[in-house]
Each structure stands twice: as structure tokens, then as C-alpha cells.
Amino acid sequence: MPDSPDLPPRVTLPLLDLIQRQSLDEDYLIAAERRAVRTAAGEPESPRTGGHPRRVAAVAVAVFGVMAATAAVQTQRNAEVRDEGRASLVARIDDQSARLSRLQERIAVLREENADAEGRVRRLNEGEQGLTPRLRRLGVRTGFTPTRGEGIRVTVKDATSGDLDGTVRDEDLALLADGLWAAGAEAIAINGQRLTALSAIRTSGVPIEVNGVGIASPYTVFAIGDRATMQAALMDSSSGIAFDGLSRRFGFTYELQNEDQMSLPAGPRSFLLLRSAEQGTSDEQVPPKLEEPL
């Protein structure tokens, strides 16, 4: 292996040795120059000349002492800064740990509340499932739900003679509707107007109105129910017998026909809006009736 080239002292020597050597070399060079000048001038050599390098070395040592002291002070200050930073970091960690504990407790409370809410929702859904068929039946009964099914169709026409007495009147249709209810009808519509608990069949001028809508002859009455028994039950009811008697007396005609399937619309939505009535509770007391005077 070839020998490595000689490196300068500034590369091979430690920094402290290099500084000391350079300062001593410079001192020796200056001292030699001064000695040569005094010799050339014929001056005697000063006995103090040999002590100059010692003073320089002492100064260098003092400078390094100051540097070491400064480094120690700086190191101590850095240690204090690190200690303060560590204490601050520990305090922040403690605060975050406490906050995390509070959040975990809050999460536990929210989970319990969520479980209670889910239980209530489940019970409400079960109650809704039980009420839905009942609500559907009530909607059909009250006329506020569209419905379909088998039943009978009754077509009523004015008398062909044109006699005014042979004109179908509102009370005639009301009597027919009462007979159909008595015969077991579950839903009734007259000329497309569904009968509800609030429906009225009345004459307004010349035409007959159902649910406030005018209708004209021929009048088609759809009644959903048991088609096998409704016709006979209608003719056995007092209202049906009275309606048949009026038809024979005044000359208007009617025709009964069974239907396999029919569809009836819902009643007017305006009837569902209550302006004065409000829902009460079963605990409310009904006001007593006033006794009639003797």
C-alpha cells in the first residue's frame, strides 16, 4: 500500500494543539526578528525576552478557560431550557390525558343514551306496526283512504217521463246510502265522491251536491262489501224498502249489479282539517248535562 502524502498540520493536528503551536511559532518568529535587530544595532539582549512565550501561553490558557466557562454556562442554560420544555410537555400530556378521560366518560354516557333511544325507537316501531292495520281499517271506514274490493253497483236514473216528481232528489240518494250501510257496505261513493262521516248529500238549487260537488243523473253508487249478500240485505233493510217504494211511486229507476272489483277514491282532504276540535285525553272529565226544568 503506497504511503499517503504528508498532510499539513492544520489537517492532522487537533484544533487546540494547532492554535497553540501557531501562536508559539509566531511568538518565536517575532522574538527572533527582534533579537536580530538588536544584534545588528549592537544592543545587549534583554533578559525578559525569554519570558514572552510564557505570557502568550498563559493568555491562551486564560482564553480557553473563558471559553470553557462560557460553554459550561451555555450548557447549563440549555439544560434549564430542556428541563422547562420537558415540564411544559409533561403538563400538556397531563392536560390531554385528562381531556381524553372526560371524552371517554362522555362517550360512555352518550352510548347509554343512544341505547335508551334505540329502545324507545324499537318500541315505537313495534307500536306503529300494530297500529298500521288498525289505521288502515279506520281510514277505509271513515272514507279518508282509497280502497278497492268487490261489491255492488247501483245506477239510479230520473224518470223517463220528464215529470218533475220523477226526478231523483237528495233525500232519495241519502236513503239509498243508509240502506247500503245497513246492508254491510264498508265504503260508498256516489259519482266518484267518497262518502265520509262529514259528507252531506243535499240539493243546491237544481243539482244534487255530494261533498260540495255537484252531480247529475244518472247517479252511479258504488258500495264495497260482500256481493253475495248485499243486494238481498239492502232489500231487507227499512231504508232499502223505503227507497224501493219511492222508486215505484215517482217513477225513477234503479238497477243493481254485482262487481268483482271496484276502486273508490279517498274523501276530501279538507275534511281532515279541524278548526275548533282538539284531541282530548281519556282522563278529561265530560261536563255534566244540565237537568231539564220540571
CSV table of C-alpha atoms in Angstrom, one decimal:
chain,number,residue,atom,x,y,z
A,1,MET,CA,0.0,0.0,0.0
A,2,PRO,CA,1.7,3.3,-1.0
A,3,ASP,CA,2.5,5.8,1.6
A,4,SER,CA,-0.1,8.6,2.0
A,5,PRO,CA,1.3,12.1,1.1
A,6,ASP,CA,2.2,14.3,4.1
A,7,LEU,CA,-0.7,16.3,5.2
A,8,PRO,CA,-0.4,19.8,6.6
A,9,PRO,CA,-0.6,20.3,10.3
A,10,ARG,CA,-4.0,22.0,10.1
A,11,VAL,CA,-5.4,18.7,8.9
A,12,THR,CA,-3.7,16.3,11.1
A,13,LEU,CA,-3.4,18.2,14.4
A,14,PRO,CA,-6.3,18.8,16.8
A,15,LEU,CA,-7.6,22.3,16.8
A,16,LEU,CA,-6.3,23.2,20.3
A,17,ASP,CA,-2.8,21.9,19.6
A,18,LEU,CA,-2.9,23.7,16.2
A,19,ILE,CA,-3.8,27.1,17.8
A,20,GLN,CA,-1.2,26.7,20.5
A,21,ARG,CA,1.5,25.7,18.0
A,22,GLN,CA,0.7,28.6,15.7
A,23,SER,CA,0.7,31.1,18.5
A,24,LEU,CA,4.1,29.8,19.8
A,25,ASP,CA,5.6,29.7,16.3
A,26,GLU,CA,4.5,33.3,15.7
A,27,ASP,CA,6.0,34.4,19.1
A,28,TYR,CA,9.3,32.7,18.4
A,29,LEU,CA,9.4,34.3,14.9
A,30,ILE,CA,8.8,37.8,16.4
A,31,ALA,CA,11.3,37.2,19.1
A,32,ALA,CA,14.0,36.1,16.6
A,33,GLU,CA,13.4,39.1,14.5
A,34,ARG,CA,13.7,41.5,17.4
A,35,ARG,CA,16.9,39.7,18.6
A,36,ALA,CA,18.4,40.1,15.1
A,37,VAL,CA,17.6,43.8,15.0
A,38,ARG,CA,19.2,44.3,18.4
A,39,THR,CA,22.3,42.3,17.5
A,40,ALA,CA,22.7,44.4,14.3
A,41,ALA,CA,22.4,47.6,16.3
A,42,GLY,CA,24.9,46.4,18.9
A,43,GLU,CA,22.2,46.4,21.7
A,44,PRO,CA,22.5,43.9,24.5
A,45,GLU,CA,19.9,41.1,24.7
A,46,SER,CA,17.1,41.8,27.2
A,47,PRO,CA,16.7,39.2,29.9
A,48,ARG,CA,12.9,39.4,29.7
A,49,THR,CA,12.9,38.2,26.1
A,50,GLY,CA,12.7,34.6,27.1
A,51,GLY,CA,9.5,35.1,29.2
A,52,HIS,CA,7.4,36.4,26.3
A,53,PRO,CA,6.3,32.9,25.1
A,54,ARG,CA,5.2,32.0,28.7
A,55,ARG,CA,3.0,35.1,28.8
A,56,VAL,CA,1.4,34.1,25.4
A,57,ALA,CA,0.8,30.6,26.7
A,58,ALA,CA,-0.8,32.0,29.8
A,59,VAL,CA,-3.0,34.2,27.8
A,60,ALA,CA,-4.0,31.3,25.6
A,61,VAL,CA,-4.8,29.2,28.6
A,62,ALA,CA,-6.9,32.0,30.1
A,63,VAL,CA,-8.8,32.4,26.8
A,64,PHE,CA,-9.5,28.7,26.7
A,65,GLY,CA,-10.6,28.9,30.3
A,66,VAL,CA,-13.1,31.6,29.5
A,67,MET,CA,-14.3,29.6,26.5
A,68,ALA,CA,-14.7,26.6,28.7
A,69,ALA,CA,-16.6,28.6,31.3
A,70,THR,CA,-18.8,30.1,28.6
A,71,ALA,CA,-19.5,26.7,27.2
A,72,ALA,CA,-20.4,25.4,30.7
A,73,VAL,CA,-22.7,28.3,31.3
A,74,GLN,CA,-24.4,27.8,27.9
A,75,THR,CA,-24.7,24.1,28.6
A,76,GLN,CA,-26.3,24.8,31.9
A,77,ARG,CA,-28.7,27.2,30.3
A,78,ASN,CA,-29.6,24.7,27.6
A,79,ALA,CA,-30.2,22.1,30.3
A,80,GLU,CA,-32.5,24.5,32.0
A,81,VAL,CA,-34.3,25.2,28.8
A,82,ARG,CA,-34.6,21.5,28.1
A,83,ASP,CA,-36.0,21.0,31.6
A,84,GLU,CA,-38.5,23.7,31.2
A,85,GLY,CA,-39.6,22.3,27.8
A,86,ARG,CA,-39.9,18.8,29.3
A,87,ALA,CA,-42.0,20.2,32.2
A,88,SER,CA,-44.2,22.0,29.7
A,89,LEU,CA,-44.6,18.9,27.6
A,90,VAL,CA,-45.4,16.8,30.6
A,91,ALA,CA,-48.1,19.4,31.6
A,92,ARG,CA,-49.6,19.3,28.1
A,93,ILE,CA,-49.6,15.5,28.2
A,94,ASP,CA,-51.4,15.5,31.5
A,95,ASP,CA,-54.0,18.0,30.2
A,96,GLN,CA,-54.6,16.0,27.1
A,97,SER,CA,-54.9,12.8,29.2
A,98,ALA,CA,-57.5,14.5,31.5
A,99,ARG,CA,-59.4,15.7,28.4
A,100,LEU,CA,-59.3,12.2,26.9
A,101,SER,CA,-60.7,10.8,30.1
A,102,ARG,CA,-63.5,13.3,30.1
A,103,LEU,CA,-64.3,12.5,26.5
A,104,GLN,CA,-64.3,8.8,27.2
A,105,GLU,CA,-66.7,9.3,30.1
A,106,ARG,CA,-68.9,11.5,27.8
A,107,ILE,CA,-68.8,8.7,25.1
A,108,ALA,CA,-70.0,6.2,27.7
A,109,VAL,CA,-72.9,8.4,28.7
A,110,LEU,CA,-73.8,9.0,25.1
A,111,ARG,CA,-73.7,5.3,24.4
A,112,GLU,CA,-76.2,4.7,27.2
A,113,GLU,CA,-78.4,7.5,26.0
A,114,ASN,CA,-78.2,6.1,22.4
A,115,ALA,CA,-79.1,2.6,23.7
A,116,ASP,CA,-82.1,4.1,25.5
A,117,ALA,CA,-83.1,6.0,22.4
A,118,GLU,CA,-82.8,2.9,20.2
A,119,GLY,CA,-85.0,1.0,22.7
A,120,ARG,CA,-87.7,3.7,22.5
A,121,VAL,CA,-87.5,3.8,18.7
A,122,ARG,CA,-87.8,0.0,18.6
A,123,ARG,CA,-90.9,0.1,20.9
A,124,LEU,CA,-92.4,2.9,18.8
A,125,ASN,CA,-91.8,0.9,15.6
A,126,GLU,CA,-93.5,-2.1,17.2
A,127,GLY,CA,-96.4,0.1,18.2
A,128,GLU,CA,-96.6,1.6,14.8
A,129,GLN,CA,-96.6,-1.9,13.2
A,130,GLY,CA,-99.5,-2.8,15.5
A,131,LEU,CA,-101.4,0.5,14.7
A,132,THR,CA,-100.9,0.5,11.0
A,133,PRO,CA,-103.5,-2.2,10.2
A,134,ARG,CA,-105.9,-0.5,12.6
A,135,LEU,CA,-105.3,2.9,11.0
A,136,ARG,CA,-105.8,1.4,7.5
A,137,ARG,CA,-109.1,-0.1,8.6
A,138,LEU,CA,-110.2,3.2,10.2
A,139,GLY,CA,-109.2,5.1,7.0
A,140,VAL,CA,-111.4,2.8,5.0
A,141,ARG,CA,-114.3,3.1,7.4
A,142,THR,CA,-114.1,6.9,7.6
A,143,GLY,CA,-113.5,7.3,3.9
A,144,PHE,CA,-110.1,9.0,4.0
A,145,THR,CA,-108.2,6.2,2.4
A,146,PRO,CA,-108.6,4.9,-1.1
A,147,THR,CA,-109.9,1.4,-1.2
A,148,ARG,CA,-110.9,-1.4,-3.6
A,149,GLY,CA,-112.7,-4.6,-3.5
A,150,GLU,CA,-115.8,-6.4,-4.5
A,151,GLY,CA,-119.4,-5.1,-4.0
A,152,ILE,CA,-122.4,-3.9,-5.9
A,153,ARG,CA,-123.2,-1.0,-8.2
A,154,VAL,CA,-126.5,0.8,-8.1
A,155,THR,CA,-127.4,3.0,-11.1
A,156,VAL,CA,-130.2,5.5,-10.4
A,157,LYS,CA,-131.9,7.5,-13.2
A,158,ASP,CA,-134.6,10.1,-13.4
A,159,ALA,CA,-138.0,9.1,-14.7
A,160,THR,CA,-138.1,8.9,-18.5
A,161,SER,CA,-141.5,10.8,-18.5
A,162,GLY,CA,-139.7,14.0,-17.6
A,163,ASP,CA,-142.2,14.6,-14.8
A,164,LEU,CA,-140.7,16.7,-12.1
A,165,ASP,CA,-141.9,14.3,-9.4
A,166,GLY,CA,-139.8,11.6,-11.2
A,167,THR,CA,-136.6,13.5,-10.6
A,168,VAL,CA,-134.2,11.9,-8.1
A,169,ARG,CA,-133.8,14.0,-5.1
A,170,ASP,CA,-131.1,14.3,-2.5
A,171,GLU,CA,-133.1,12.5,0.1
A,172,ASP,CA,-133.6,9.6,-2.2
A,173,LEU,CA,-129.9,9.1,-2.6
A,174,ALA,CA,-129.4,9.6,1.2
A,175,LEU,CA,-132.0,6.9,1.8
A,176,LEU,CA,-130.2,4.5,-0.6
A,177,ALA,CA,-126.8,5.2,1.1
A,178,ASP,CA,-128.4,4.4,4.5
A,179,GLY,CA,-129.8,1.2,3.1
A,180,LEU,CA,-126.3,0.2,1.8
A,181,TRP,CA,-124.6,0.9,5.1
A,182,ALA,CA,-127.3,-1.2,6.8
A,183,ALA,CA,-126.6,-4.0,4.2
A,184,GLY,CA,-123.0,-4.2,5.2
A,185,ALA,CA,-121.3,-1.7,2.9
A,186,GLU,CA,-117.8,-0.9,4.0
A,187,ALA,CA,-117.2,2.1,1.6
A,188,ILE,CA,-119.6,4.0,-0.6
A,189,ALA,CA,-119.0,6.6,-3.4
A,190,ILE,CA,-121.6,8.4,-5.5
A,191,ASN,CA,-120.5,9.6,-8.9
A,192,GLY,CA,-116.9,9.5,-7.7
A,193,GLN,CA,-117.5,11.3,-4.4
A,194,ARG,CA,-116.5,9.2,-1.5
A,195,LEU,CA,-118.9,9.3,1.5
A,196,THR,CA,-117.3,10.1,4.8
A,197,ALA,CA,-118.5,10.9,8.3
A,198,LEU,CA,-118.6,14.6,7.3
A,199,SER,CA,-120.2,14.1,3.8
A,200,ALA,CA,-123.5,15.6,3.0
A,201,ILE,CA,-126.0,14.8,0.2
A,202,ARG,CA,-128.1,17.8,-0.4
A,203,THR,CA,-129.8,19.8,-3.1
A,204,SER,CA,-128.3,23.2,-4.0
A,205,GLY,CA,-130.7,24.8,-6.4
A,206,VAL,CA,-131.3,22.3,-9.1
A,207,PRO,CA,-128.3,19.8,-8.9
A,208,ILE,CA,-127.5,17.5,-6.1
A,209,GLU,CA,-124.3,18.1,-4.3
A,210,VAL,CA,-122.1,15.5,-2.6
A,211,ASN,CA,-119.1,16.8,-0.6
A,212,GLY,CA,-120.0,20.2,-2.0
A,213,VAL,CA,-119.6,18.9,-5.6
A,214,GLY,CA,-122.5,19.0,-8.0
A,215,ILE,CA,-123.5,15.7,-9.6
A,216,ALA,CA,-126.2,14.8,-12.2
A,217,SER,CA,-128.3,11.9,-13.4
A,218,PRO,CA,-127.6,9.1,-13.9
A,219,TYR,CA,-126.2,8.5,-10.4
A,220,THR,CA,-123.8,5.7,-10.0
A,221,VAL,CA,-123.4,4.4,-6.5
A,222,PHE,CA,-120.5,2.0,-5.7
A,223,ALA,CA,-120.6,0.1,-2.5
A,224,ILE,CA,-117.8,-2.2,-1.4
A,225,GLY,CA,-118.9,-5.3,0.6
A,226,ASP,CA,-120.0,-8.9,0.3
A,227,ARG,CA,-121.5,-9.0,-3.2
A,228,ALA,CA,-123.2,-12.4,-2.4
A,229,THR,CA,-125.4,-10.9,0.3
A,230,MET,CA,-125.6,-7.1,-0.2
A,231,GLN,CA,-128.4,-7.0,-2.7
A,232,ALA,CA,-130.7,-9.1,-0.5
A,233,ALA,CA,-129.7,-7.3,2.6
A,234,LEU,CA,-130.4,-4.0,1.0
A,235,MET,CA,-133.9,-5.0,0.1
A,236,ASP,CA,-134.4,-6.4,3.6
A,237,SER,CA,-133.4,-3.1,5.4
A,238,SER,CA,-136.0,-0.5,6.2
A,239,SER,CA,-134.1,2.2,4.2
A,240,GLY,CA,-133.9,-0.2,1.2
A,241,ILE,CA,-137.6,-0.9,1.3
A,242,ALA,CA,-138.4,2.8,1.6
A,243,PHE,CA,-136.1,3.6,-1.4
A,244,ASP,CA,-137.8,0.9,-3.5
A,245,GLY,CA,-141.2,2.3,-2.6
A,246,LEU,CA,-140.3,5.8,-3.6
A,247,SER,CA,-139.0,4.5,-7.0
A,248,ARG,CA,-142.2,2.7,-7.7
A,249,ARG,CA,-144.3,5.7,-6.6
A,250,PHE,CA,-142.5,8.5,-8.5
A,251,GLY,CA,-141.1,6.6,-11.5
A,252,PHE,CA,-137.4,7.0,-11.2
A,253,THR,CA,-135.5,3.7,-11.8
A,254,TYR,CA,-132.5,1.9,-10.3
A,255,GLU,CA,-130.5,-1.1,-11.3
A,256,LEU,CA,-128.4,-3.4,-9.1
A,257,GLN,CA,-125.3,-5.2,-10.4
A,258,ASN,CA,-122.6,-7.2,-8.7
A,259,GLU,CA,-119.0,-6.1,-9.3
A,260,ASP,CA,-115.9,-8.4,-8.9
A,261,GLN,CA,-113.5,-5.4,-8.4
A,262,MET,CA,-114.0,-1.7,-7.9
A,263,SER,CA,-111.8,1.2,-6.7
A,264,LEU,CA,-113.1,4.0,-4.6
A,265,PRO,CA,-111.1,7.3,-4.1
A,266,ALA,CA,-110.5,8.9,-0.7
A,267,GLY,CA,-112.7,11.6,0.7
A,268,PRO,CA,-111.8,15.3,0.5
A,269,ARG,CA,-108.6,16.1,2.4
A,270,SER,CA,-110.2,19.4,3.5
A,271,PHE,CA,-112.4,17.4,5.9
A,272,LEU,CA,-109.4,16.3,7.8
A,273,LEU,CA,-108.6,19.9,8.9
A,274,LEU,CA,-110.1,20.6,12.4
A,275,ARG,CA,-110.5,24.2,13.2
A,276,SER,CA,-112.3,24.1,16.5
A,277,ALA,CA,-112.0,20.5,17.8
A,278,GLU,CA,-108.8,19.3,19.5
A,279,GLN,CA,-107.7,15.9,20.6
A,280,GLY,CA,-108.5,15.2,24.2
A,281,THR,CA,-107.4,12.6,26.8
A,282,SER,CA,-109.3,9.8,28.4
A,283,ASP,CA,-108.7,11.4,31.8
A,284,GLU,CA,-110.6,14.6,30.9
A,285,GLN,CA,-114.0,14.8,32.6
A,286,VAL,CA,-117.1,15.2,30.5
A,287,PRO,CA,-119.1,18.2,31.7
A,288,PRO,CA,-122.3,17.1,33.3
A,289,LYS,CA,-125.6,17.6,31.5
A,290,LEU,CA,-127.9,20.3,32.8
A,291,GLU,CA,-131.1,18.9,34.2
A,292,GLU,CA,-134.2,20.0,32.3
A,293,PRO,CA,-136.6,22.1,34.3
A,294,LEU,CA,-139.7,20.3,35.6
